[in-house]
Structures are given as structure tokens and as C-alpha cells.
mmCIF file of C-alpha atoms in Angstrom:
data_model
loop_
_atom_site.group_PDB
_atom_site.id
_atom_site.type_symbol
_atom_site.label_atom_id
_atom_site.label_comp_id
_atom_site.label_asym_id
_atom_site.label_seq_id
_atom_site.Cartn_x
_atom_site.Cartn_y
_atom_site.Cartn_z
ATOM 1 C CA UNK V 4 -0.196 -44.632 12.351
ATOM 2 C CA UNK V 5 -2.762 -42.688 10.458
ATOM 3 C CA UNK V 6 -6.132 -44.264 10.040
ATOM 4 C CA UNK V 7 -9.362 -42.873 8.992
ATOM 5 C CA UNK V 8 -10.230 -39.694 7.307
ATOM 6 C CA UNK V 9 -12.469 -36.686 7.738
ATOM 7 C CA UNK V 10 -12.317 -34.605 4.664
ATOM 8 C CA UNK V 11 -12.867 -30.985 4.051
ATOM 9 C CA UNK V 12 -12.676 -29.403 0.630
ATOM 10 C CA UNK V 13 -10.545 -26.312 0.229
ATOM 11 C CA UNK V 14 -12.101 -25.801 3.600
ATOM 12 C CA UNK V 15 -13.379 -29.099 5.068
ATOM 13 C CA UNK V 16 -14.935 -32.613 4.587
ATOM 14 C CA UNK V 17 -15.179 -35.862 6.685
ATOM 15 C CA UNK V 18 -14.578 -39.567 6.387
ATOM 16 C CA UNK V 19 -13.623 -41.815 9.267
ATOM 17 C CA UNK V 20 -13.982 -39.915 12.414
ATOM 18 C CA UNK V 21 -16.482 -38.995 15.023
ATOM 19 C CA UNK V 22 -18.262 -41.403 17.276
ATOM 20 C CA UNK V 23 -21.621 -42.851 16.225
ATOM 21 C CA UNK V 24 -24.273 -40.247 16.826
ATOM 22 C CA UNK V 25 -27.933 -39.567 16.387
ATOM 23 C CA UNK V 26 -29.301 -40.663 13.062
ATOM 24 C CA UNK V 27 -30.184 -37.865 10.674
ATOM 25 C CA UNK V 28 -33.880 -37.971 9.993
ATOM 26 C CA UNK V 29 -33.852 -37.604 6.241
ATOM 27 C CA UNK V 30 -31.046 -39.309 4.335
ATOM 28 C CA UNK V 31 -30.891 -37.550 0.979
ATOM 29 C CA UNK V 32 -29.513 -40.017 -1.536
ATOM 30 C CA UNK V 33 -29.494 -39.037 -5.189
ATOM 31 C CA UNK V 34 -28.638 -42.231 -7.071
ATOM 32 C CA UNK V 35 -30.223 -40.992 -10.285
ATOM 33 C CA UNK V 36 -27.750 -38.108 -10.447
ATOM 34 C CA UNK V 37 -24.715 -40.378 -10.689
ATOM 35 C CA UNK V 38 -23.444 -43.021 -13.063
ATOM 36 C CA UNK V 39 -23.312 -46.680 -12.067
ATOM 37 C CA UNK V 40 -20.921 -47.772 -9.339
ATOM 38 C CA UNK V 41 -17.468 -48.485 -10.798
ATOM 39 C CA UNK V 42 -17.208 -51.867 -9.126
ATOM 40 C CA UNK V 43 -19.106 -54.134 -6.792
ATOM 41 C CA UNK V 44 -19.308 -52.493 -3.358
ATOM 42 C CA UNK V 45 -20.342 -55.045 -0.727
ATOM 43 C CA UNK V 46 -19.950 -54.860 3.042
ATOM 44 C CA UNK V 47 -19.304 -58.629 3.068
ATOM 45 C CA UNK V 48 -16.087 -58.130 1.092
ATOM 46 C CA UNK V 49 -14.492 -55.751 3.604
ATOM 47 C CA UNK V 50 -13.421 -58.489 6.029
ATOM 48 C CA UNK V 51 -13.719 -61.514 3.761
ATOM 49 C CA UNK V 52 -11.002 -64.160 4.195
ATOM 50 C CA UNK V 53 -9.205 -64.953 0.952
ATOM 51 C CA UNK V 54 -7.897 -68.368 -0.134
ATOM 52 C CA UNK V 55 -4.357 -67.180 0.650
ATOM 53 C CA UNK V 56 -5.424 -66.151 4.160
ATOM 54 C CA UNK V 57 -7.061 -69.559 4.741
ATOM 55 C CA UNK V 58 -3.857 -71.276 3.651
ATOM 56 C CA UNK V 59 -1.735 -69.078 5.888
ATOM 57 C CA UNK V 60 -3.927 -69.764 8.932
ATOM 58 C CA UNK V 61 -3.835 -73.503 8.297
ATOM 59 C CA UNK V 62 -0.101 -73.780 7.649
ATOM 60 C CA UNK V 63 1.382 -71.098 9.904
ATOM 61 C CA UNK V 64 -0.926 -70.301 12.826
ATOM 62 C CA UNK V 65 -3.047 -73.323 13.743
ATOM 63 C CA UNK V 66 0.117 -75.418 14.158
ATOM 64 C CA UNK V 67 1.127 -73.130 17.038
ATOM 65 C CA UNK V 68 -2.148 -73.280 18.971
ATOM 66 C CA UNK V 69 -1.183 -76.241 21.174
ATOM 67 C CA UNK V 70 1.466 -74.262 22.983
ATOM 68 C CA UNK V 71 -0.061 -70.785 23.138
ATOM 69 C CA UNK V 72 -3.311 -68.861 22.987
ATOM 70 C CA UNK V 73 -4.738 -67.951 19.585
ATOM 71 C CA UNK V 74 -4.306 -64.279 20.506
ATOM 72 C CA UNK V 75 -0.602 -64.771 21.129
ATOM 73 C CA UNK V 76 -0.127 -66.871 18.001
ATOM 74 C CA UNK V 77 -1.771 -64.209 15.848
ATOM 75 C CA UNK V 78 0.081 -61.387 17.593
ATOM 76 C CA UNK V 79 3.418 -63.059 16.951
ATOM 77 C CA UNK V 80 2.516 -63.529 13.296
ATOM 78 C CA UNK V 81 1.623 -59.826 13.029
ATOM 79 C CA UNK V 82 4.579 -58.493 14.982
ATOM 80 C CA UNK V 83 7.652 -57.128 13.253
ATOM 81 C CA UNK V 84 9.484 -60.364 14.124
ATOM 82 C CA UNK V 85 6.650 -62.536 12.898
ATOM 83 C CA UNK V 86 6.015 -64.149 9.560
ATOM 84 C CA UNK V 87 3.660 -61.623 7.952
ATOM 85 C CA UNK V 88 6.080 -58.648 8.147
ATOM 86 C CA UNK V 89 3.608 -55.831 7.721
ATOM 87 C CA UNK V 90 4.510 -52.389 6.426
ATOM 88 C CA UNK V 91 2.525 -49.248 7.150
ATOM 89 C CA UNK V 92 1.331 -47.604 3.931
ATOM 90 C CA UNK V 93 -1.496 -45.066 3.846
ATOM 91 C CA UNK V 94 -1.619 -44.702 0.051
ATOM 92 C CA UNK V 95 -5.128 -46.221 0.090
ATOM 93 C CA UNK V 96 -7.439 -47.995 2.523
ATOM 94 C CA UNK V 97 -7.332 -51.685 1.646
ATOM 95 C CA UNK V 98 -9.844 -54.313 2.659
ATOM 96 C CA UNK V 99 -8.673 -57.314 4.711
ATOM 97 C CA UNK V 100 -7.681 -59.518 1.773
ATOM 98 C CA UNK V 101 -5.920 -56.674 -0.059
ATOM 99 C CA UNK V 102 -3.935 -55.739 3.055
ATOM 100 C CA UNK V 103 -2.884 -59.366 3.558
ATOM 101 C CA UNK V 104 -1.863 -59.720 -0.084
ATOM 102 C CA UNK V 105 0.121 -56.464 -0.059
ATOM 103 C CA UNK V 106 1.419 -57.052 3.485
ATOM 104 C CA UNK V 107 0.754 -53.356 4.047
ATOM 105 C CA UNK V 108 -1.950 -50.811 4.699
ATOM 106 C CA UNK V 109 -3.015 -47.964 6.942
ATOM 107 C CA UNK V 110 -4.100 -48.828 10.467
ATOM 108 C CA UNK V 111 -7.734 -49.316 9.485
ATOM 109 C CA UNK V 112 -6.686 -51.768 6.763
ATOM 110 C CA UNK V 113 -4.448 -53.644 9.194
ATOM 111 C CA UNK V 114 -7.237 -53.773 11.779
ATOM 112 C CA UNK V 115 -9.624 -55.205 9.172
ATOM 113 C CA UNK V 116 -7.076 -57.843 8.209
ATOM 114 C CA UNK V 117 -6.413 -58.731 11.856
ATOM 115 C CA UNK V 118 -10.142 -59.015 12.552
ATOM 116 C CA UNK V 119 -10.666 -61.320 9.588
ATOM 117 C CA UNK V 120 -7.819 -63.617 10.672
ATOM 118 C CA UNK V 121 -8.956 -63.571 14.310
ATOM 119 C CA UNK V 122 -12.537 -64.511 13.442
ATOM 120 C CA UNK V 123 -11.277 -67.379 11.334
ATOM 121 C CA UNK V 124 -9.342 -68.584 14.398
ATOM 122 C CA UNK V 125 -12.522 -68.532 16.483
ATOM 123 C CA UNK V 126 -11.859 -65.397 18.492
ATOM 124 C CA UNK V 127 -14.263 -62.710 19.621
ATOM 125 C CA UNK V 128 -13.386 -59.364 18.060
ATOM 126 C CA UNK V 129 -14.154 -55.878 19.317
ATOM 127 C CA UNK V 130 -13.120 -52.571 17.796
ATOM 128 C CA UNK V 131 -12.044 -49.394 19.555
ATOM 129 C CA UNK V 132 -11.933 -45.768 18.480
ATOM 130 C CA UNK V 133 -8.866 -44.228 20.153
ATOM 131 C CA UNK V 134 -9.309 -40.618 21.269
ATOM 132 C CA UNK V 135 -6.099 -38.956 20.116
ATOM 133 C CA UNK V 136 -5.070 -35.334 19.724
ATOM 134 C CA UNK V 137 -6.500 -33.668 16.638
ATOM 135 C CA UNK V 138 -4.367 -34.330 13.583
ATOM 136 C CA UNK V 139 -4.806 -33.359 9.931
ATOM 137 C CA UNK V 140 -3.367 -34.155 6.538
ATOM 138 C CA UNK V 141 -4.140 -32.939 3.035
ATOM 139 C CA UNK V 142 -4.238 -34.092 -0.553
ATOM 140 C CA UNK V 143 -4.480 -31.296 -3.109
ATOM 141 C CA UNK V 144 -7.419 -29.112 -2.004
ATOM 142 C CA UNK V 145 -8.937 -31.638 0.393
ATOM 143 C CA UNK V 146 -8.094 -31.707 4.086
ATOM 144 C CA UNK V 147 -8.418 -34.883 6.144
ATOM 145 C CA UNK V 148 -8.904 -35.214 9.874
ATOM 146 C CA UNK V 149 -7.013 -38.289 10.963
ATOM 147 C CA UNK V 150 -8.230 -40.710 13.600
ATOM 148 C CA UNK V 151 -7.169 -44.077 14.945
ATOM 149 C CA UNK V 152 -8.744 -47.479 15.608
ATOM 150 C CA UNK V 153 -7.441 -50.658 17.185
ATOM 151 C CA UNK V 154 -8.775 -54.125 17.943
ATOM 152 C CA UNK V 155 -9.443 -56.226 21.062
ATOM 153 C CA UNK V 156 -9.198 -60.011 20.713
ATOM 154 C CA UNK V 157 -10.921 -62.406 23.101
ATOM 155 C CA UNK V 158 -11.886 -66.052 22.965
ATOM 156 C CA UNK V 159 -15.079 -67.921 22.345
ATOM 157 C CA UNK V 160 -16.227 -70.673 24.703
ATOM 158 C CA UNK V 161 -14.302 -73.352 22.827
ATOM 159 C CA UNK V 162 -11.125 -71.998 24.433
ATOM 160 C CA UNK V 163 -12.388 -71.163 27.922
ATOM 161 C CA UNK V 164 -11.714 -74.560 29.490
ATOM 162 C CA UNK V 165 -8.046 -74.353 28.564
ATOM 163 C CA UNK V 166 -5.261 -72.455 30.295
ATOM 164 C CA UNK V 167 -6.107 -69.100 31.875
ATOM 165 C CA UNK V 168 -4.149 -67.337 29.133
ATOM 166 C CA UNK V 169 -6.768 -68.463 26.641
ATOM 167 C CA UNK V 170 -9.542 -66.486 28.329
ATOM 168 C CA UNK V 171 -7.665 -63.197 28.442
ATOM 169 C CA UNK V 172 -8.262 -60.344 26.029
ATOM 170 C CA UNK V 173 -5.500 -58.745 24.010
ATOM 171 C CA UNK V 174 -5.403 -55.303 22.394
ATOM 172 C CA UNK V 175 -3.559 -55.179 19.079
ATOM 173 C CA UNK V 176 -2.562 -51.736 17.889
ATOM 174 C CA UNK V 177 -0.335 -50.689 15.017
ATOM 175 C CA UNK V 178 0.923 -47.577 16.800
ATOM 176 C CA UNK V 179 3.956 -47.647 19.106
ATOM 177 C CA UNK V 180 2.869 -47.954 22.778
ATOM 178 C CA UNK V 181 4.404 -44.545 23.614
ATOM 179 C CA UNK V 182 1.949 -42.860 21.220
ATOM 180 C CA UNK V 183 -1.008 -44.470 22.995
ATOM 181 C CA UNK V 184 0.000 -43.733 26.581
ATOM 182 C CA UNK V 185 -2.862 -42.017 28.411
ATOM 183 C CA UNK V 186 -5.215 -42.167 25.413
ATOM 184 C CA UNK V 187 -8.859 -43.053 25.983
ATOM 185 C CA UNK V 188 -10.597 -45.627 23.779
ATOM 186 C CA UNK V 189 -14.290 -46.351 23.202
ATOM 187 C CA UNK V 190 -15.825 -49.490 21.765
ATOM 188 C CA UNK V 191 -17.450 -49.103 18.361
ATOM 189 C CA UNK V 192 -19.616 -51.503 16.388
ATOM 190 C CA UNK V 193 -18.330 -53.567 13.479
ATOM 191 C CA UNK V 194 -20.871 -51.796 11.265
ATOM 192 C CA UNK V 195 -19.177 -48.498 12.130
ATOM 193 C CA UNK V 196 -15.751 -49.890 11.230
ATOM 194 C CA UNK V 197 -17.110 -51.014 7.864
ATOM 195 C CA UNK V 198 -18.634 -47.550 7.419
ATOM 196 C CA UNK V 199 -15.211 -46.070 8.188
ATOM 197 C CA UNK V 200 -13.679 -48.230 5.470
ATOM 198 C CA UNK V 201 -16.195 -47.084 2.853
ATOM 199 C CA UNK V 202 -15.918 -43.494 4.039
ATOM 200 C CA UNK V 203 -12.146 -43.602 3.627
ATOM 201 C CA UNK V 204 -12.571 -44.980 0.128
ATOM 202 C CA UNK V 205 -14.972 -42.129 -0.638
ATOM 203 C CA UNK V 206 -12.458 -39.592 0.661
ATOM 204 C CA UNK V 207 -9.634 -41.141 -1.337
ATOM 205 C CA UNK V 208 -11.788 -41.108 -4.463
ATOM 206 C CA UNK V 209 -12.549 -37.419 -3.966
ATOM 207 C CA UNK V 210 -8.848 -36.671 -3.610
ATOM 208 C CA UNK V 211 -8.383 -38.294 -7.038
ATOM 209 C CA UNK V 212 -11.319 -36.289 -8.472
ATOM 210 C CA UNK V 213 -13.371 -39.479 -8.900
ATOM 211 C CA UNK V 214 -16.611 -37.938 -7.657
ATOM 212 C CA UNK V 215 -18.891 -40.649 -9.043
ATOM 213 C CA UNK V 216 -16.938 -43.367 -7.221
ATOM 214 C CA UNK V 217 -16.923 -41.276 -4.068
ATOM 215 C CA UNK V 218 -20.714 -41.060 -4.072
ATOM 216 C CA UNK V 219 -21.167 -44.837 -4.099
ATOM 217 C CA UNK V 220 -18.591 -45.366 -1.372
ATOM 218 C CA UNK V 221 -20.193 -42.669 0.808
ATOM 219 C CA UNK V 222 -23.586 -44.252 0.177
ATOM 220 C CA UNK V 223 -22.220 -47.655 1.219
ATOM 221 C CA UNK V 224 -20.866 -46.111 4.430
ATOM 222 C CA UNK V 225 -24.309 -44.796 5.318
ATOM 223 C CA UNK V 226 -25.959 -48.085 4.431
ATOM 224 C CA UNK V 227 -23.554 -49.825 6.799
ATOM 225 C CA UNK V 228 -24.068 -47.394 9.675
ATOM 226 C CA UNK V 229 -26.786 -44.744 9.289
ATOM 227 C CA UNK V 230 -25.662 -43.221 12.613
ATOM 228 C CA UNK V 231 -22.167 -42.395 11.366
ATOM 229 C CA UNK V 232 -22.266 -38.605 11.124
ATOM 230 C CA UNK V 233 -18.873 -38.346 9.410
ATOM 231 C CA UNK V 234 -20.253 -40.146 6.358
ATOM 232 C CA UNK V 235 -23.017 -37.551 6.010
ATOM 233 C CA UNK V 236 -20.325 -34.897 5.897
ATOM 234 C CA UNK V 237 -18.563 -36.858 3.159
ATOM 235 C CA UNK V 238 -21.828 -37.132 1.233
ATOM 236 C CA UNK V 239 -22.272 -33.364 1.517
ATOM 237 C CA UNK V 240 -18.817 -32.798 0.060
ATOM 238 C CA UNK V 241 -19.559 -35.247 -2.761
ATOM 239 C CA UNK V 242 -22.680 -33.248 -3.636
ATOM 240 C CA UNK V 243 -20.694 -30.010 -3.527
ATOM 241 C CA UNK V 244 -18.007 -31.374 -5.844
ATOM 242 C CA UNK V 245 -20.715 -32.727 -8.158
ATOM 243 C CA UNK V 246 -22.409 -29.337 -8.392
ATOM 244 C CA UNK V 247 -25.496 -30.364 -6.398
ATOM 245 C CA UNK V 248 -25.260 -27.355 -4.117
ATOM 246 C CA UNK V 249 -28.812 -27.454 -2.728
ATOM 247 C CA UNK V 250 -28.363 -31.094 -1.710
ATOM 248 C CA UNK V 251 -24.982 -30.282 -0.233
ATOM 249 C CA UNK V 252 -26.371 -27.388 1.805
ATOM 250 C CA UNK V 253 -29.214 -29.510 3.139
ATOM 251 C CA UNK V 254 -26.860 -32.274 4.291
ATOM 252 C CA UNK V 255 -24.573 -29.872 6.170
ATOM 253 C CA UNK V 256 -27.526 -28.122 7.807
ATOM 254 C CA UNK V 257 -28.918 -31.483 8.875
ATOM 255 C CA UNK V 258 -25.618 -32.328 10.543
ATOM 256 C CA UNK V 259 -25.629 -28.981 12.342
ATOM 257 C CA UNK V 260 -29.175 -29.547 13.551
ATOM 258 C CA UNK V 261 -27.804 -32.548 15.487
ATOM 259 C CA UNK V 262 -24.274 -31.282 16.216
ATOM 260 C CA UNK V 263 -24.196 -27.494 16.450
ATOM 261 C CA UNK V 264 -20.425 -27.471 17.009
ATOM 262 C CA UNK V 265 -19.432 -29.733 14.124
ATOM 263 C CA UNK V 266 -16.602 -27.659 12.673
ATOM 264 C CA UNK V 267 -16.302 -29.749 9.509
ATOM 265 C CA UNK V 268 -19.949 -29.263 8.587
ATOM 266 C CA UNK V 269 -19.678 -25.553 9.412
ATOM 267 C CA UNK V 270 -16.607 -25.097 7.210
ATOM 268 C CA UNK V 271 -18.174 -26.962 4.316
ATOM 269 C CA UNK V 272 -21.492 -25.127 4.623
ATOM 270 C CA UNK V 273 -19.694 -21.759 4.560
ATOM 271 C CA UNK V 274 -18.032 -22.744 1.265
ATOM 272 C CA UNK V 275 -21.363 -23.746 -0.278
ATOM 273 C CA UNK V 276 -23.089 -20.526 0.801
ATOM 274 C CA UNK V 277 -20.259 -18.402 -0.533
ATOM 275 C CA UNK V 278 -20.368 -20.264 -3.831
ATOM 276 C CA UNK V 279 -24.048 -19.352 -4.278
ATOM 277 C CA UNK V 280 -23.292 -15.748 -3.227
ATOM 278 C CA UNK V 281 -25.172 -15.792 0.085
ATOM 279 C CA UNK V 282 -22.406 -13.895 1.810
ATOM 280 C CA UNK V 283 -24.310 -12.563 4.814
ATOM 281 C CA UNK V 284 -25.617 -16.024 5.728
ATOM 282 C CA UNK V 285 -22.161 -17.494 5.229
ATOM 283 C CA UNK V 286 -20.738 -14.878 7.605
ATOM 284 C CA UNK V 287 -23.130 -15.931 10.374
ATOM 285 C CA UNK V 288 -21.742 -19.463 10.198
ATOM 286 C CA UNK V 289 -18.181 -18.151 9.793
ATOM 287 C CA UNK V 290 -18.535 -16.217 13.052
ATOM 288 C CA UNK V 291 -19.763 -19.346 14.808
ATOM 289 C CA UNK V 292 -16.822 -21.321 13.399
ATOM 290 C CA UNK V 293 -14.318 -18.666 14.482
ATOM 291 C CA UNK V 294 -15.548 -18.971 18.072
ATOM 292 C CA UNK V 295 -15.177 -22.752 17.979
ATOM 293 C CA UNK V 296 -11.923 -22.888 16.023
ATOM 294 C CA UNK V 297 -9.903 -19.631 16.145
ATOM 295 C CA UNK V 298 -7.095 -21.157 14.073
ATOM 296 C CA UNK V 299 -8.181 -23.611 11.396
ATOM 297 C CA UNK V 300 -6.124 -26.691 10.522
ATOM 298 C CA UNK V 301 -3.012 -25.735 8.523
ATOM 299 C CA UNK V 302 -3.452 -22.078 9.584
ATOM 300 C CA UNK V 303 0.207 -21.412 10.374
ATOM 301 C CA UNK V 304 1.375 -23.731 7.616
ATOM 302 C CA UNK V 305 -0.560 -21.827 4.940
ATOM 303 C CA UNK V 306 0.799 -18.542 6.272
ATOM 304 C CA UNK V 307 4.273 -20.089 6.140
ATOM 305 C CA UNK V 308 3.767 -21.083 2.517
ATOM 306 C CA UNK V 309 2.754 -17.505 1.684
ATOM 307 C CA UNK V 310 5.922 -16.261 3.404
ATOM 308 C CA UNK V 311 7.990 -18.709 1.340
ATOM 309 C CA UNK V 312 6.407 -17.299 -1.827
ATOM 310 C CA UNK V 313 7.438 -13.798 -0.715
ATOM 311 C CA UNK V 314 10.977 -14.952 -0.013
ATOM 312 C CA UNK V 315 10.605 -14.253 3.724
ATOM 313 C CA UNK V 316 12.228 -17.488 4.844
ATOM 314 C CA UNK V 317 12.855 -16.600 8.490
ATOM 315 C CA UNK V 318 9.174 -15.792 8.953
ATOM 316 C CA UNK V 319 8.215 -18.993 7.137
ATOM 317 C CA UNK V 320 10.494 -20.997 9.440
ATOM 318 C CA UNK V 321 8.829 -19.526 12.532
ATOM 319 C CA UNK V 322 5.346 -20.251 11.182
ATOM 320 C CA UNK V 323 6.173 -23.833 10.218
ATOM 321 C CA UNK V 324 7.541 -24.380 13.733
ATOM 322 C CA UNK V 325 4.248 -23.121 15.188
ATOM 323 C CA UNK V 326 2.316 -25.609 13.048
ATOM 324 C CA UNK V 327 4.631 -28.431 14.094
ATOM 325 C CA UNK V 328 3.892 -27.588 17.738
ATOM 326 C CA UNK V 329 0.230 -28.315 17.001
ATOM 327 C CA UNK V 330 0.974 -31.531 15.125
ATOM 328 C CA UNK V 331 4.568 -32.795 15.372
ATOM 329 C CA UNK V 332 3.847 -35.992 13.429
ATOM 330 C CA UNK V 333 2.862 -34.659 10.007
ATOM 331 C CA UNK V 334 5.622 -35.142 7.472
ATOM 332 C CA UNK V 335 4.812 -32.221 5.157
ATOM 333 C CA UNK V 336 5.312 -29.692 7.960
ATOM 334 C CA UNK V 337 8.837 -31.011 8.543
ATOM 335 C CA UNK V 338 9.521 -31.032 4.800
ATOM 336 C CA UNK V 339 8.712 -27.344 4.404
ATOM 337 C CA UNK V 340 10.580 -26.397 7.553
ATOM 338 C CA UNK V 341 13.577 -28.210 6.043
ATOM 339 C CA UNK V 342 13.209 -26.176 2.845
ATOM 340 C CA UNK V 343 13.057 -22.941 4.848
ATOM 341 C CA UNK V 344 16.251 -23.959 6.658
ATOM 342 C CA UNK V 345 17.920 -24.654 3.309
ATOM 343 C CA UNK V 346 16.966 -21.217 2.000
ATOM 344 C CA UNK V 347 18.575 -19.725 5.112
ATOM 345 C CA UNK V 348 21.727 -21.802 4.642
ATOM 346 C CA UNK V 349 20.989 -23.928 7.722
ATOM 347 C CA UNK V 350 21.840 -27.257 6.134
ATOM 348 C CA UNK V 351 22.309 -29.262 9.342
ATOM 349 C CA UNK V 352 18.854 -28.227 10.583
ATOM 350 C CA UNK V 353 17.397 -29.039 7.163
ATOM 351 C CA UNK V 354 18.814 -32.573 7.347
ATOM 352 C CA UNK V 355 17.281 -33.038 10.806
ATOM 353 C CA UNK V 356 13.852 -31.921 9.600
ATOM 354 C CA UNK V 357 13.999 -34.067 6.464
ATOM 355 C CA UNK V 358 14.900 -37.041 8.642
ATOM 356 C CA UNK V 359 11.805 -36.323 10.753
ATOM 357 C CA UNK V 360 9.701 -35.973 7.593
ATOM 358 C CA UNK V 361 10.883 -39.395 6.428
ATOM 359 C CA UNK V 362 10.250 -40.948 9.853
ATOM 360 C CA UNK V 363 6.685 -39.578 9.940
ATOM 361 C CA UNK V 364 5.789 -40.292 6.323
ATOM 362 C CA UNK V 365 2.875 -42.670 5.804
ATOM 363 C CA UNK V 366 3.442 -43.933 2.256
ATOM 364 C CA UNK V 367 6.273 -45.703 0.468
ATOM 365 C CA UNK V 368 6.259 -42.989 -2.175
ATOM 366 C CA UNK V 369 6.864 -40.264 0.417
ATOM 367 C CA UNK V 370 9.539 -42.268 2.223
ATOM 368 C CA UNK V 371 11.411 -42.785 -1.050
ATOM 369 C CA UNK V 372 11.057 -39.091 -1.922
ATOM 370 C CA UNK V 373 12.529 -37.953 1.393
ATOM 371 C CA UNK V 374 15.315 -40.531 1.191
ATOM 372 C CA UNK V 375 16.329 -39.151 -2.208
ATOM 373 C CA UNK V 376 16.323 -35.549 -0.942
ATOM 374 C CA UNK V 377 18.378 -36.527 2.089
ATOM 375 C CA UNK V 378 20.980 -38.259 -0.055
ATOM 376 C CA UNK V 379 21.366 -35.215 -2.311
ATOM 377 C CA UNK V 380 21.682 -32.784 0.595
ATOM 378 C CA UNK V 381 24.099 -34.957 2.538
ATOM 379 C CA UNK V 382 26.248 -35.361 -0.571
ATOM 380 C CA UNK V 383 26.839 -31.585 -0.648
ATOM 381 C CA UNK V 384 27.028 -31.023 3.136
ATOM 382 C CA UNK V 385 30.377 -31.223 4.911
#
């Protein structure tokens, strides 16, 4: 399930991705250039336990602790057969209380909720960044690199004199086990997870053209973890969208001074330099990017879309298939391949691709959209 975000505007941005890295020496905040924060933004709220969560723990989980470990009791409550009945929904990144109330969220939201419940039950909590194959999504003109986190639950000393089961650790992940097979995971600090939350909120605000909100969320991410390079990239994109091009350029160049091969910062810097008509300098960075990333995210997809516009549906189909080879789990690629099949009269193949699009969709809205399209196509297909 999709998690955090690493944006890129029309080219590239960043929100919940790379590992903690070296701190940038000069954090360039510009509070005076933005309006007040739209709402209270506090790190303490991200994993705060609501009254409803307290009640649930008391009435539904603590009653089961005599016969099983707290890890197992919580896992059973979170599982599809348990009482909470969670649904994956990546429409927005919710904090712990919001995810519990909605009984849904992206994997970062569900990890935050799980951590809050586990801490209330007296467990030790550790977070892991799972190293998965590169995956991207988009919202309008912003591209998002998608990452994944999960949670490891252990027990504090109060449980260690009980049965052996009580001292064991348990990994809880909201992806199917088959998707995690062979993947490497690294421990990350709670401060980084909170920074990821705020960075996602910044990215989501940018996608909705709420640049002022995005600034305060990006700022909160950096206040939580000043070593989180992805949040600097987000801040640079915020400055670009706000028209603060000199600030934006400085942020991206700072990132590149620490990470010379950061493709997101390179892509974003190229856009800034081109916007201020420094074409030769932009080309130097573009050449460096081309060596690191010969085919940018959505490369074949965008070429496929151009072929669709020209009415060259067979070519579009081939290009969409090439993009799906790079990322078979992104619903929009399957949607457009289905449309290419329809244009070619290949209705059975279109139904198969739309079914895959629905299966890989990450929001209720998208799932409902694909279900409606499938019904209409099936009604006319014999």
C-alpha cells in the first residue's frame, strides 16, 4: 500500500522518502513571506490517543490480554477479521486519531494509528523504512515518489516475566506478505516518521494548490527532523510554487551539495533555472540528470498519452505496457492501457486492465470510478 510521498512539480518534488541524511547547514525558512498557518500544527497531535481510542482499548483489547500477548491482541484487532476493519485509502494522510475514526488511511496513517494504540498498551514501538522498488504517482502537475513504512512491536519490562510469547517482537505491515518478500528494511526514528507525516501533508496541500498550508507543513517536518532531506526538497518546491525562485534555487543546491545524485533536487533545480532563463546552467544539470536517470518517471506513459492524442492507439498500447513493466501496481497506467484497448476494439483486454486498475487503486473515489466503468463496459460486451 502506498505510503509517503516525494513530490516533483511538472518535473519533481519530495515528501516522505529518503533515509535520514546529513543536516543541511543553513535552513532557509521564510515565515514572513507566508500567511498564518491554517490550523494548529503540533507534533504531539500526530500520534495522540483520542477518547474513542482509549475507550476501544479498554473495552475491546485489554480484556483479551490474559490469554495472549498485547502484540497478538492488537494484531487481531487490526487484521481483516478483527474488530477495527480497516480500509486502505490514500486520499489524504491522516493522523492516528483521524485514521482510527475513519477506519481508513494510507499505510503511514495506519502505522501512526497502530503506534498510538501500541504505546497505550505499554509496548515498545519501532518504525522501519522498507526499501522497495521505485514507484511513482501523480496528481495534476505534481509527481510523487512513493515509499513504504511498517512498525515493529515489542514489550516493556512489565510483560517480560510472563510467557515467552510476551517478549517476542512482531512486525505489523499493511502490505500483503508477497509484496514484502525479499525487501530490506531499516529502522528510522519516531521523529522521522512524524516528519514524514508533515511532509505528506505538505505534498497533499501542494497538489490542491494550497501553497501557504504546504509551507507550514514542510516547516513542521523540518522542525521534527532537521536531517530529513526529503522535506528540504518539499520546501524548495513550496518556494518555487510561491514565486520565491532564489530561495528555491538555494534549497535545491544545498541538497545537491550533500547528495550529488539526488534526482528530485536535480529535476526541480532544472525547472527553476529554466524559469529564470538560465538555460546553459540548466543544461549542465540536465546532462547530469540524464546520466543518472535516462528515462524519467512516467516517460513511456507521457509518450503513450501523446500517441493517444494523435489517434495512434497501437503505439500508445505498446508504450503503456512498457510503463507497466516498470511499475505494475499503478492504477492509472492500467486505466489508460484499457482505454487504448477499447479504441482498438479489444474489449476483453480492456476489461482485464480495468480490473487491474481497480485492484491497484488507492482511494475509494478511484475504486468507485473503475467499478462504474467496468459495469458499463461489461453491459455492452458479449
